[in-house]
Every structure is written in structure tokens, then in C-alpha cells.
PDB file of C-alpha atoms in Angstrom:
ATOM      1  CA  MET A   1      -3.349 -18.413  -7.449  1.00 62.00           C
ATOM      2  CA  THR A   2       0.152 -17.864  -6.297  1.00 77.00           C
ATOM      3  CA  LEU A   3       2.796 -15.252  -7.761  1.00 85.00           C
ATOM      4  CA  SER A   4       4.888 -15.344 -10.586  1.00 92.00           C
ATOM      5  CA  ILE A   5       8.468 -14.236 -10.028  1.00 94.00           C
ATOM      6  CA  VAL A   6      11.338 -13.485 -12.707  1.00 95.00           C
ATOM      7  CA  ILE A   7      14.448 -13.544 -11.230  1.00 96.00           C
ATOM      8  CA  VAL A   8      17.497 -10.469 -12.305  1.00 96.00           C
ATOM      9  CA  ASP A   9      20.992 -11.255 -11.095  1.00 95.00           C
ATOM     10  CA  ASP A  10      24.302 -11.569 -12.877  1.00 93.00           C
ATOM     11  CA  ASP A  11      25.510 -14.207 -10.163  1.00 92.00           C
ATOM     12  CA  VAL A  12      24.787 -17.621 -11.057  1.00 93.00           C
ATOM     13  CA  VAL A  13      24.770 -19.039  -7.739  1.00 93.00           C
ATOM     14  CA  SER A  14      22.667 -16.247  -5.835  1.00 93.00           C
ATOM     15  CA  ARG A  15      20.050 -16.764  -9.349  1.00 93.00           C
ATOM     16  CA  SER A  16      19.929 -20.627  -8.247  1.00 93.00           C
ATOM     17  CA  MET A  17      19.897 -20.422  -4.874  1.00 93.00           C
ATOM     18  CA  LEU A  18      16.687 -18.043  -5.411  1.00 93.00           C
ATOM     19  CA  GLN A  19      15.264 -20.561  -7.678  1.00 93.00           C
ATOM     20  CA  ASP A  20      15.555 -23.173  -5.422  1.00 92.00           C
ATOM     21  CA  ILE A  21      13.968 -21.485  -2.977  1.00 92.00           C
ATOM     22  CA  ILE A  22      10.601 -20.344  -4.824  1.00 91.00           C
ATOM     23  CA  ASP A  23      10.489 -23.955  -5.829  1.00 89.00           C
ATOM     24  CA  THR A  24      10.438 -24.738  -2.081  1.00 88.00           C
ATOM     25  CA  CYS A  25       8.365 -22.585  -0.250  1.00 84.00           C
ATOM     26  CA  GLY A  26       5.359 -22.934  -1.970  1.00 81.00           C
ATOM     27  CA  PHE A  27       4.828 -18.860  -2.558  1.00 78.00           C
ATOM     28  CA  GLY A  28       5.194 -18.376  -5.792  1.00 84.00           C
ATOM     29  CA  GLU A  29       6.100 -19.748  -9.739  1.00 90.00           C
ATOM     30  CA  LEU A  30       9.250 -19.014 -11.160  1.00 93.00           C
ATOM     31  CA  ALA A  31       8.473 -16.954 -14.901  1.00 93.00           C
ATOM     32  CA  GLY A  32      11.946 -16.599 -16.291  1.00 94.00           C
ATOM     33  CA  MET A  33      15.418 -15.698 -14.992  1.00 96.00           C
ATOM     34  CA  ALA A  34      17.904 -13.012 -16.512  1.00 95.00           C
ATOM     35  CA  GLU A  35      21.660 -12.233 -16.412  1.00 94.00           C
ATOM     36  CA  GLY A  36      21.545  -8.408 -16.390  1.00 93.00           C
ATOM     37  CA  GLY A  37      19.439  -5.630 -15.873  1.00 93.00           C
ATOM     38  CA  LEU A  38      18.877  -5.033 -20.001  1.00 95.00           C
ATOM     39  CA  GLU A  39      17.310  -8.804 -20.555  1.00 95.00           C
ATOM     40  CA  GLY A  40      15.438  -8.555 -17.177  1.00 94.00           C
ATOM     41  CA  GLN A  41      13.340  -5.207 -18.350  1.00 95.00           C
ATOM     42  CA  ARG A  42      12.328  -7.051 -21.804  1.00 95.00           C
ATOM     43  CA  ILE A  43      11.704 -10.262 -19.820  1.00 95.00           C
ATOM     44  CA  VAL A  44       9.404  -8.657 -17.476  1.00 95.00           C
ATOM     45  CA  LEU A  45       7.793  -6.972 -20.163  1.00 95.00           C
ATOM     46  CA  ASP A  46       7.011  -9.437 -22.225  1.00 94.00           C
ATOM     47  CA  ARG A  47       6.556 -11.841 -18.906  1.00 93.00           C
ATOM     48  CA  LYS A  48       4.843  -9.455 -16.555  1.00 94.00           C
ATOM     49  CA  PRO A  49       5.114 -10.867 -13.319  1.00 94.00           C
ATOM     50  CA  ASP A  50       3.672 -10.237 -10.035  1.00 92.00           C
ATOM     51  CA  VAL A  51       7.192 -10.200  -8.626  1.00 93.00           C
ATOM     52  CA  VAL A  52      10.680  -9.096  -9.401  1.00 95.00           C
ATOM     53  CA  LEU A  53      13.846 -10.018  -7.353  1.00 95.00           C
ATOM     54  CA  ILE A  54      16.325  -7.874  -8.706  1.00 94.00           C
ATOM     55  CA  ASP A  55      19.851  -7.726  -8.028  1.00 93.00           C
ATOM     56  CA  LEU A  56      21.350  -3.560  -7.175  1.00 90.00           C
ATOM     57  CA  LEU A  57      24.538  -4.015  -8.805  1.00 90.00           C
ATOM     58  CA  MET A  58      24.860  -5.537 -12.168  1.00 91.00           C
ATOM     59  CA  PRO A  59      27.892  -4.865 -15.060  1.00 90.00           C
ATOM     60  CA  ASP A  60      24.949  -3.722 -17.685  1.00 92.00           C
ATOM     61  CA  GLN A  61      21.971  -1.796 -16.068  1.00 92.00           C
ATOM     62  CA  ASP A  62      21.922  -1.821 -12.606  1.00 91.00           C
ATOM     63  CA  GLY A  63      18.941  -2.518 -10.510  1.00 91.00           C
ATOM     64  CA  ILE A  64      17.084   1.150  -9.349  1.00 91.00           C
ATOM     65  CA  GLU A  65      17.871   2.009 -13.635  1.00 92.00           C
ATOM     66  CA  THR A  66      15.830  -1.004 -13.835  1.00 94.00           C
ATOM     67  CA  VAL A  67      13.196  -0.715 -12.215  1.00 93.00           C
ATOM     68  CA  SER A  68      13.352   3.332 -12.801  1.00 92.00           C
ATOM     69  CA  LYS A  69      12.820   2.286 -16.619  1.00 93.00           C
ATOM     70  CA  LEU A  70      10.097  -0.904 -15.758  1.00 94.00           C
ATOM     71  CA  LYS A  71       7.745   1.408 -13.949  1.00 91.00           C
ATOM     72  CA  GLN A  72       8.103   4.065 -17.012  1.00 91.00           C
ATOM     73  CA  SER A  73       6.856   1.443 -19.495  1.00 92.00           C
ATOM     74  CA  GLY A  74       3.853   1.228 -16.870  1.00 91.00           C
ATOM     75  CA  TYR A  75       4.920  -2.633 -15.446  1.00 92.00           C
ATOM     76  CA  GLY A  76       2.807  -2.633 -12.133  1.00 89.00           C
ATOM     77  CA  GLY A  77       4.583  -5.342  -9.854  1.00 90.00           C
ATOM     78  CA  LYS A  78       6.353  -5.027  -7.107  1.00 90.00           C
ATOM     79  CA  PHE A  79       9.873  -5.181  -6.583  1.00 92.00           C
ATOM     80  CA  ILE A  80      12.144  -6.976  -4.051  1.00 92.00           C
ATOM     81  CA  MET A  81      15.656  -6.178  -4.138  1.00 91.00           C
ATOM     82  CA  ILE A  82      19.180  -8.175  -3.625  1.00 91.00           C
ATOM     83  CA  SER A  83      22.271  -6.741  -2.389  1.00 85.00           C
ATOM     84  CA  GLN A  84      25.292  -6.952  -0.124  1.00 82.00           C
ATOM     85  CA  VAL A  85      25.575  -2.985  -0.464  1.00 75.00           C
ATOM     86  CA  GLU A  86      24.879  -1.537   3.439  1.00 70.00           C
ATOM     87  CA  ASN A  87      25.264   1.628   2.044  1.00 71.00           C
ATOM     88  CA  LYS A  88      22.391   3.726   3.051  1.00 74.00           C
ATOM     89  CA  GLU A  89      21.736   6.376   0.168  1.00 78.00           C
ATOM     90  CA  MET A  90      21.738   3.534  -2.730  1.00 79.00           C
ATOM     91  CA  VAL A  91      19.158   1.795  -0.015  1.00 77.00           C
ATOM     92  CA  GLY A  92      17.047   4.819   0.566  1.00 78.00           C
ATOM     93  CA  ALA A  93      17.282   5.427  -3.526  1.00 80.00           C
ATOM     94  CA  ALA A  94      15.743   2.100  -4.120  1.00 79.00           C
ATOM     95  CA  TYR A  95      12.744   2.187  -1.765  1.00 78.00           C
ATOM     96  CA  GLN A  96      12.277   5.405  -3.054  1.00 80.00           C
ATOM     97  CA  LYS A  97      11.876   3.954  -6.715  1.00 80.00           C
ATOM     98  CA  GLY A  98       9.427   2.267  -5.791  1.00 79.00           C
ATOM     99  CA  ILE A  99      11.243  -1.307  -4.010  1.00 86.00           C
ATOM    100  CA  GLU A 100       8.816  -3.483  -1.598  1.00 81.00           C
ATOM    101  CA  PHE A 101      11.585  -5.019   0.474  1.00 85.00           C
ATOM    102  CA  PHE A 102      15.355  -5.095   0.302  1.00 85.00           C
ATOM    103  CA  ILE A 103      17.318  -9.036   0.711  1.00 87.00           C
ATOM    104  CA  HIS A 104      21.370  -8.553   1.903  1.00 85.00           C
ATOM    105  CA  LYS A 105      23.285 -10.824   0.330  1.00 87.00           C
ATOM    106  CA  PRO A 106      24.871 -13.710   1.321  1.00 88.00           C
ATOM    107  CA  ILE A 107      21.057 -14.552   0.714  1.00 90.00           C
ATOM    108  CA  ASN A 108      19.697 -16.381   3.441  1.00 90.00           C
ATOM    109  CA  ARG A 109      16.532 -18.411   2.862  1.00 90.00           C
ATOM    110  CA  VAL A 110      14.576 -18.019   5.997  1.00 89.00           C
ATOM    111  CA  GLU A 111      15.143 -14.261   5.417  1.00 88.00           C
ATOM    112  CA  VAL A 112      13.881 -14.905   1.678  1.00 90.00           C
ATOM    113  CA  GLU A 113      11.181 -16.963   2.401  1.00 89.00           C
ATOM    114  CA  HIS A 114      10.020 -14.156   5.344  1.00 87.00           C
ATOM    115  CA  VAL A 115       9.844 -11.383   2.584  1.00 87.00           C
ATOM    116  CA  LEU A 116       8.292 -13.881  -0.359  1.00 87.00           C
ATOM    117  CA  ASN A 117       5.674 -14.119   2.701  1.00 85.00           C
ATOM    118  CA  LYS A 118       4.883 -10.748   3.353  1.00 84.00           C
ATOM    119  CA  VAL A 119       4.828 -10.110  -0.637  1.00 84.00           C
ATOM    120  CA  ASN A 120       2.345 -12.561  -1.056  1.00 83.00           C
ATOM    121  CA  GLU A 121       0.080 -11.613   1.593  1.00 80.00           C
ATOM    122  CA  GLN A 122       0.338  -8.050   0.199  1.00 79.00           C
ATOM    123  CA  TRP A 123      -0.368  -9.201  -3.184  1.00 79.00           C
ATOM    124  CA  ARG A 124      -3.492 -11.181  -1.808  1.00 79.00           C
ATOM    125  CA  TYR A 125      -4.712  -8.293   0.042  1.00 77.00           C
ATOM    126  CA  GLU A 126      -4.495  -5.644  -3.203  1.00 78.00           C
ATOM    127  CA  ARG A 127      -6.372  -8.780  -5.252  1.00 76.00           C
ATOM    128  CA  TYR A 128      -9.216  -8.519  -2.694  1.00 74.00           C
ATOM    129  CA  VAL A 129      -9.578  -4.746  -2.690  1.00 76.00           C
ATOM    130  CA  GLN A 130      -9.509  -5.315  -6.621  1.00 75.00           C
ATOM    131  CA  GLU A 131     -12.207  -8.076  -6.527  1.00 74.00           C
ATOM    132  CA  ILE A 132     -14.440  -5.504  -4.844  1.00 75.00           C
ATOM    133  CA  LYS A 133     -14.167  -2.866  -6.520  1.00 72.00           C
ATOM    134  CA  GLN A 134     -14.837  -4.822  -9.772  1.00 72.00           C
ATOM    135  CA  SER A 135     -17.707  -6.305  -8.093  1.00 68.00           C
ATOM    136  CA  MET A 136     -19.261  -2.661  -7.087  1.00 69.00           C
ATOM    137  CA  ALA A 137     -18.367  -1.283 -10.748  1.00 68.00           C
ATOM    138  CA  ARG A 138     -19.919  -4.394 -12.014  1.00 65.00           C
ATOM    139  CA  LEU A 139     -23.490  -3.577  -9.714  1.00 61.00           C
ATOM    140  CA  ASN A 140     -22.775  -0.016 -10.555  1.00 59.00           C
ATOM    141  CA  LEU A 141     -24.454   0.660  -7.475  1.00 51.00           C
ATOM    142  CA  VAL A 142     -23.932   0.653  -3.787  1.00 48.00           C
ATOM    143  CA  GLU A 143     -27.125   0.445  -2.148  1.00 51.00           C
ATOM    144  CA  ALA A 144     -28.181   1.470   1.165  1.00 48.00           C
ATOM    145  CA  PRO A 145     -28.192  -0.442   3.907  1.00 51.00           C
ATOM    146  CA  ALA A 146     -31.326  -2.715   4.575  1.00 47.00           C
ATOM    147  CA  PRO A 147     -33.753  -1.358   7.137  1.00 50.00           C
ATOM    148  CA  ALA A 148     -33.426  -4.749   8.937  1.00 49.00           C
ATOM    149  CA  LYS A 149     -29.861  -3.699   9.304  1.00 51.00           C
ATOM    150  CA  THR A 150     -28.838  -1.742  12.704  1.00 60.00           C
ATOM    151  CA  ARG A 151     -24.989  -0.668  11.883  1.00 72.00           C
ATOM    152  CA  THR A 152     -24.268   2.355  10.427  1.00 85.00           C
ATOM    153  CA  VAL A 153     -21.460   4.159   8.498  1.00 87.00           C
ATOM    154  CA  ARG A 154     -20.807   5.716  11.409  1.00 88.00           C
ATOM    155  CA  ASP A 155     -20.862   2.145  13.269  1.00 89.00           C
ATOM    156  CA  VAL A 156     -18.473   0.581  11.165  1.00 91.00           C
ATOM    157  CA  ALA A 157     -16.164   3.168  10.162  1.00 91.00           C
ATOM    158  CA  ARG A 158     -15.513   3.918  14.032  1.00 90.00           C
ATOM    159  CA  GLY A 159     -14.567   0.240  14.369  1.00 91.00           C
ATOM    160  CA  ILE A 160     -11.743   0.690  11.607  1.00 93.00           C
ATOM    161  CA  LEU A 161     -10.462   3.961  12.843  1.00 93.00           C
ATOM    162  CA  MET A 162     -10.227   2.354  16.266  1.00 92.00           C
ATOM    163  CA  ASP A 163      -8.164  -0.620  15.045  1.00 91.00           C
ATOM    164  CA  LEU A 164      -5.928   2.197  13.411  1.00 92.00           C
ATOM    165  CA  GLY A 165      -5.463   4.006  16.603  1.00 91.00           C
ATOM    166  CA  ILE A 166      -7.084   7.241  15.486  1.00 92.00           C
ATOM    167  CA  ILE A 167     -10.787   7.484  16.563  1.00 88.00           C
ATOM    168  CA  GLY A 168      -9.597  10.494  19.044  1.00 87.00           C
ATOM    169  CA  GLU A 169      -8.106  12.640  16.380  1.00 90.00           C
ATOM    170  CA  SER A 170      -9.815  15.256  14.926  1.00 87.00           C
ATOM    171  CA  GLY A 171      -9.735  14.285  11.516  1.00 90.00           C
ATOM    172  CA  SER A 172     -11.539  11.170  12.084  1.00 92.00           C
ATOM    173  CA  LYS A 173     -15.128  12.710  12.580  1.00 90.00           C
ATOM    174  CA  ASP A 174     -14.748  14.603   9.053  1.00 90.00           C
ATOM    175  CA  MET A 175     -13.500  10.903   7.693  1.00 91.00           C
ATOM    176  CA  VAL A 176     -17.080   9.963   8.913  1.00 91.00           C
ATOM    177  CA  SER A 177     -19.010  12.622   7.504  1.00 89.00           C
ATOM    178  CA  LEU A 178     -16.788  11.957   4.166  1.00 88.00           C
ATOM    179  CA  MET A 179     -17.926   8.174   4.080  1.00 88.00           C
ATOM    180  CA  GLU A 180     -21.532   9.076   5.267  1.00 87.00           C
ATOM    181  CA  TYR A 181     -21.391  11.558   2.485  1.00 85.00           C
ATOM    182  CA  ALA A 182     -20.048   9.312  -0.554  1.00 83.00           C
ATOM    183  CA  ILE A 183     -22.724   6.427   0.345  1.00 82.00           C
ATOM    184  CA  GLU A 184     -25.585   9.183   0.374  1.00 80.00           C
ATOM    185  CA  GLN A 185     -24.782   9.708  -3.565  1.00 74.00           C
ATOM    186  CA  LYS A 186     -25.049   6.042  -4.357  1.00 66.00           C
ATOM    187  CA  GLN A 187     -21.229   6.103  -5.379  1.00 55.00           C
ATOM    188  CA  ALA A 188     -20.085   2.486  -6.844  1.00 54.00           C
ATOM    189  CA  ALA A 189     -16.437   1.800  -6.968  1.00 59.00           C
ATOM    190  CA  GLU A 190     -15.111   4.986  -6.698  1.00 69.00           C
ATOM    191  CA  LEU A 191     -15.543   8.110  -4.049  1.00 74.00           C
ATOM    192  CA  PRO A 192     -16.773  11.236  -5.461  1.00 77.00           C
ATOM    193  CA  PRO A 193     -13.643  14.109  -5.580  1.00 82.00           C
ATOM    194  CA  LEU A 194     -12.156  15.092  -2.716  1.00 84.00           C
ATOM    195  CA  LYS A 195     -12.429  18.552  -2.961  1.00 84.00           C
ATOM    196  CA  GLU A 196     -16.062  18.359  -3.781  1.00 83.00           C
ATOM    197  CA  SER A 197     -16.520  16.123  -1.100  1.00 84.00           C
ATOM    198  CA  TYR A 198     -14.899  18.268   1.699  1.00 86.00           C
ATOM    199  CA  GLU A 199     -17.050  21.404   0.868  1.00 84.00           C
ATOM    200  CA  ALA A 200     -20.437  19.516   0.325  1.00 84.00           C
ATOM    201  CA  VAL A 201     -19.719  18.324   4.021  1.00 84.00           C
ATOM    202  CA  ALA A 202     -18.884  21.949   5.343  1.00 82.00           C
ATOM    203  CA  ARG A 203     -21.556  23.011   3.449  1.00 81.00           C
ATOM    204  CA  ALA A 204     -24.003  21.673   5.625  1.00 75.00           C
ATOM    205  CA  TYR A 205     -23.041  23.621   8.793  1.00 68.00           C
ATOM    206  CA  LYS A 206     -21.355  26.365   7.044  1.00 60.00           C
ATOM    207  CA  LEU A 207     -23.282  29.644   5.688  1.00 61.00           C
ATOM    208  CA  THR A 208     -21.015  31.000   3.186  1.00 77.00           C
ATOM    209  CA  ASP A 209     -19.057  30.135  -0.017  1.00 77.00           C
ATOM    210  CA  LYS A 210     -15.825  31.689   1.717  1.00 80.00           C
ATOM    211  CA  ASP A 211     -16.879  29.559   4.810  1.00 84.00           C
ATOM    212  CA  VAL A 212     -17.032  26.692   2.894  1.00 84.00           C
ATOM    213  CA  GLU A 213     -13.832  26.903   1.112  1.00 84.00           C
ATOM    214  CA  LYS A 214     -12.307  27.762   4.410  1.00 87.00           C
ATOM    215  CA  GLU A 215     -13.271  25.103   5.916  1.00 87.00           C
ATOM    216  CA  GLY A 216     -12.920  22.299   3.122  1.00 85.00           C
ATOM    217  CA  LYS A 217      -9.453  23.258   3.453  1.00 88.00           C
ATOM    218  CA  ALA A 218      -9.059  22.595   6.939  1.00 90.00           C
ATOM    219  CA  MET A 219     -10.695  19.697   6.719  1.00 90.00           C
ATOM    220  CA  GLU A 220      -7.591  18.632   4.243  1.00 91.00           C
ATOM    221  CA  GLN A 221      -5.587  19.364   6.418  1.00 92.00           C
ATOM    222  CA  ARG A 222      -6.819  17.885   9.790  1.00 93.00           C
ATOM    223  CA  ILE A 223      -7.177  14.396   7.820  1.00 93.00           C
ATOM    224  CA  ARG A 224      -3.752  14.341   6.332  1.00 92.00           C
ATOM    225  CA  ARG A 225      -2.674  14.750  10.001  1.00 93.00           C
ATOM    226  CA  THR A 226      -4.483  12.213  11.139  1.00 94.00           C
ATOM    227  CA  VAL A 227      -3.667   9.394   8.766  1.00 94.00           C
ATOM    228  CA  LEU A 228       0.055  10.632   9.070  1.00 93.00           C
ATOM    229  CA  THR A 229      -0.575   9.736  12.951  1.00 93.00           C
ATOM    230  CA  ALA A 230      -2.063   6.273  11.434  1.00 93.00           C
ATOM    231  CA  LEU A 231       0.778   5.353   9.421  1.00 92.00           C
ATOM    232  CA  THR A 232       3.040   6.327  12.363  1.00 91.00           C
ATOM    233  CA  ASN A 233       0.724   3.902  14.764  1.00 92.00           C
ATOM    234  CA  MET A 234       0.911   0.859  11.799  1.00 91.00           C
ATOM    235  CA  ALA A 235       5.003   1.666  11.811  1.00 89.00           C
ATOM    236  CA  SER A 236       5.305   1.232  15.479  1.00 89.00           C
ATOM    237  CA  ILE A 237       2.995  -1.715  15.914  1.00 90.00           C
ATOM    238  CA  GLY A 238       5.180  -3.561  12.739  1.00 87.00           C
ATOM    239  CA  LEU A 239       8.411  -2.692  14.691  1.00 86.00           C
ATOM    240  CA  THR A 240       7.324  -4.206  17.801  1.00 86.00           C
ATOM    241  CA  ASP A 241       5.149  -7.339  16.016  1.00 84.00           C
ATOM    242  CA  TYR A 242       5.542  -8.001  11.883  1.00 79.00           C
ATOM    243  CA  SER A 243       3.345 -10.791  12.468  1.00 83.00           C
ATOM    244  CA  ASN A 244       0.638  -8.115  14.266  1.00 86.00           C
ATOM    245  CA  PRO A 245      -2.633  -8.736  12.525  1.00 87.00           C
ATOM    246  CA  LYS A 246      -3.394  -5.247  12.651  1.00 90.00           C
ATOM    247  CA  PHE A 247      -0.334  -4.529  10.861  1.00 89.00           C
ATOM    248  CA  GLU A 248      -0.608  -6.920   8.092  1.00 87.00           C
ATOM    249  CA  HIS A 249      -4.704  -5.892   7.311  1.00 89.00           C
ATOM    250  CA  TYR A 250      -4.108  -2.449   6.951  1.00 91.00           C
ATOM    251  CA  ALA A 251      -0.084  -1.268   6.958  1.00 89.00           C
ATOM    252  CA  PRO A 252      -0.587  -2.644   3.147  1.00 88.00           C
ATOM    253  CA  LEU A 253      -3.933  -2.102   2.676  1.00 89.00           C
ATOM    254  CA  TYR A 254      -4.140   1.395   3.682  1.00 91.00           C
ATOM    255  CA  PHE A 255      -0.971   2.764   2.432  1.00 90.00           C
ATOM    256  CA  ASP A 256       2.168   2.142  -0.077  1.00 86.00           C
ATOM    257  CA  PHE A 257       4.103  -0.501   1.889  1.00 81.00           C
ATOM    258  CA  GLN A 258       7.663   1.613   0.863  1.00 84.00           C
ATOM    259  CA  ASP A 259       5.934   4.374   2.854  1.00 86.00           C
ATOM    260  CA  VAL A 260       5.436   2.059   5.905  1.00 88.00           C
ATOM    261  CA  ARG A 261       9.082   1.117   5.228  1.00 87.00           C
ATOM    262  CA  MET A 262      10.634   4.367   4.925  1.00 87.00           C
ATOM    263  CA  LYS A 263       8.873   5.483   8.391  1.00 88.00           C
ATOM    264  CA  MET A 264       9.820   2.635  10.490  1.00 88.00           C
ATOM    265  CA  ARG A 265      13.234   2.915   9.127  1.00 86.00           C
ATOM    266  CA  ALA A 266      13.306   7.158  10.352  1.00 86.00           C
ATOM    267  CA  MET A 267      11.684   5.507  13.980  1.00 86.00           C
ATOM    268  CA  GLU A 268      14.225   2.890  13.847  1.00 83.00           C
ATOM    269  CA  GLU A 269      17.008   5.557  13.328  1.00 81.00           C
ATOM    270  CA  GLU A 270      15.295   8.043  15.981  1.00 77.00           C
ATOM    271  CA  GLN A 271      15.403  10.772  12.850  1.00 73.00           C
ATOM    272  CA  ALA A 272      14.206  14.270  14.040  1.00 62.00           C
ATOM    273  CA  THR A 273      13.000  15.353  11.153  1.00 62.00           C
ATOM    274  CA  ASP A 274      10.013  13.860   9.999  1.00 65.00           C
ATOM    275  CA  LYS A 275       9.132  13.380   6.024  1.00 71.00           C
ATOM    276  CA  SER A 276       6.409  10.770   5.909  1.00 75.00           C
ATOM    277  CA  LYS A 277       4.074  10.770   3.223  1.00 80.00           C
ATOM    278  CA  VAL A 278       1.088   9.912   2.586  1.00 84.00           C
ATOM    279  CA  ASN A 279      -1.546   9.166  -0.637  1.00 88.00           C
ATOM    280  CA  ILE A 280      -4.268  10.252   1.310  1.00 90.00           C
ATOM    281  CA  LYS A 281      -6.793   9.322  -1.666  1.00 89.00           C
ATOM    282  CA  LYS A 282      -6.388   5.669  -1.631  1.00 89.00           C
ATOM    283  CA  PHE A 283      -6.866   5.928   2.246  1.00 92.00           C
ATOM    284  CA  LEU A 284      -9.777   7.022   1.873  1.00 91.00           C
ATOM    285  CA  GLN A 285     -10.926   5.030  -1.139  1.00 88.00           C
ATOM    286  CA  VAL A 286      -9.772   1.687   0.696  1.00 89.00           C
ATOM    287  CA  PHE A 287     -11.630   3.160   3.980  1.00 90.00           C
ATOM    288  CA  TYR A 288     -14.618   3.647   1.822  1.00 89.00           C
ATOM    289  CA  MET A 289     -14.622  -0.060   0.263  1.00 87.00           C
ATOM    290  CA  GLU A 290     -14.270  -1.498   3.313  1.00 88.00           C
ATOM    291  CA  ILE A 291     -17.469   0.413   4.773  1.00 87.00           C
ATOM    292  CA  VAL A 292     -19.585  -0.899   1.999  1.00 84.00           C
ATOM    293  CA  GLU A 293     -18.314  -4.405   2.551  1.00 83.00           C
ATOM    294  CA  LYS A 294     -18.569  -4.737   6.454  1.00 83.00           C
ATOM    295  CA  MET A 295     -22.188  -2.794   5.787  1.00 80.00           C
ATOM    296  CA  ASN A 296     -23.368  -5.231   2.898  1.00 75.00           C
ATOM    297  CA  ASP A 297     -21.900  -8.713   4.705  1.00 68.00           C
TER     298      ASP A 297
END
């Protein structure tokens, strides 16, 4: 299965060039085209493509407003914005609204093909995670490893943490304990609520309820710092080698890709203030599903 793509651009030449690239690159199929933001909004909601290639500046409704309205309407696909605008504030606003990549005009075939390839890989990873989740939901039970298997939750988790470059971080031990707790609870596709999990792990070695609550909050902060370190590591790898297998696997799978892109941009521009954010729940959920999948191989 390939990506379905809609083009939204008021420039007929740009639409024609993008259509030709899509038709020849093999990463997707054109599902429709629109000459403006309002028309594009209607087509996207009607055809629900996987990806929208959208111009930033259009006369009736600009790309940022169109993206925002589509997201408010429940559209969950990916956005690639196209424009000759170099204004950093506008580009930053586009990333904040949820675009995955930004392609500069005049359109360059190599750049478009490269971005479509990356989006295609990210899309395939997400489908892989969704299939695992659906499979586990159908089973409605995560079975404990068979006695013949020697690998433990800790063994599998440590391998992933090493790939992410956070095995030595203080929060990595907490993450392993959370994974052991979740699998002991025989959860299906979803982790137990995080607050419940933090306190359950803390209760194993704390005596009073007050101590348990305090340790649960401390654990949450240690994990957040560790996940931020993992984001920094992935962004650093991406800046050095965008095709590095670890970056290609872990960056889109464990993080919201716009957060990775913004971290890379901040590192490139050597910004003093770090405004990086991470989705802790998503990170731990993917971590859990990968452990379960590896243990059942």
C-alpha cells in the first residue's frame, strides 16, 4: 500500500510539477488537487488522504489556517508545507500547527522526493505500531514469556535504551521498572495510567503513602529528563546523518516528528534556551509495545 496525497496550491505550475514527481517517484498516489485553501479543506475532509502537500501563501485561506481548521475537524494525516517564504516566525508557526516538513520554492525534485521518502517511512512505522496495537487488542492479553525463553523484560528494555543513548540516565531504571510492572499486570495494548504506575513501582520500596506520592512525582521528573535526553540524542544523530538507521527508526516512532525537527533547528541555531517538549505517554507506550513485540518474537 502506498501513500495517498492531496496537493493544495494556487500556482498551476507548482501543482503540475508536484503531480509529476508523485507520479514518477513511487512513494504515493495522487488523490486530488485544489487551487486554494477552502477548496483544499473540502477535498481533504472528503478523501482523507495520508499526506497533504500545501502551499503557505494562498489568496483565499493561507496554509497555516487551512492546516489548523483541518486538524480541528478531526483530520489526522500528515502535512508538508511548500513556500518560498523564509520568515522564521512563519515557518515556526507552521511547525507549531503540526506540519511534518517544509519544502522551499522554487520546487526542487530531489528535495521533494527526499521528503516524500521520509514521510513514507514515518507512515510505515506508524502503521506497524498500529498493527501491533490492533493485534494485541484482539488477543486481549499479553502473555508472559514462555519458560524456554531466557530474555527478560529488563534485557529487552536495556537494548532499546542503549540504542536511544540513555542507558546511563537516572530515569532509565524507572522506565524498566514501569515496563516490568505493566507486563506483570497482563495489560493488552495500553499501559496502565501513568500516575498509578509510578506509585505502584514506588510502593515496592517506600513505606508510607506520603513517601510513595513523593517518589512517584520524583520518578515522573526523572523519566521526563531522560526522554528529553533521548530526543536530544536523536536530533544530534539526525543532524549528522539523516539516513542513520537509529534515527530513521526511533525518531518518528518514539517522538512527535515536529518536536524532533524543532529540536534539530534549535541545535543548528545554537539557541541558548531549550524549549523542547516531549510526549511522555507516547514514548512509554511505544517503548512498552516494542518490548512486548521483541519478547514474543
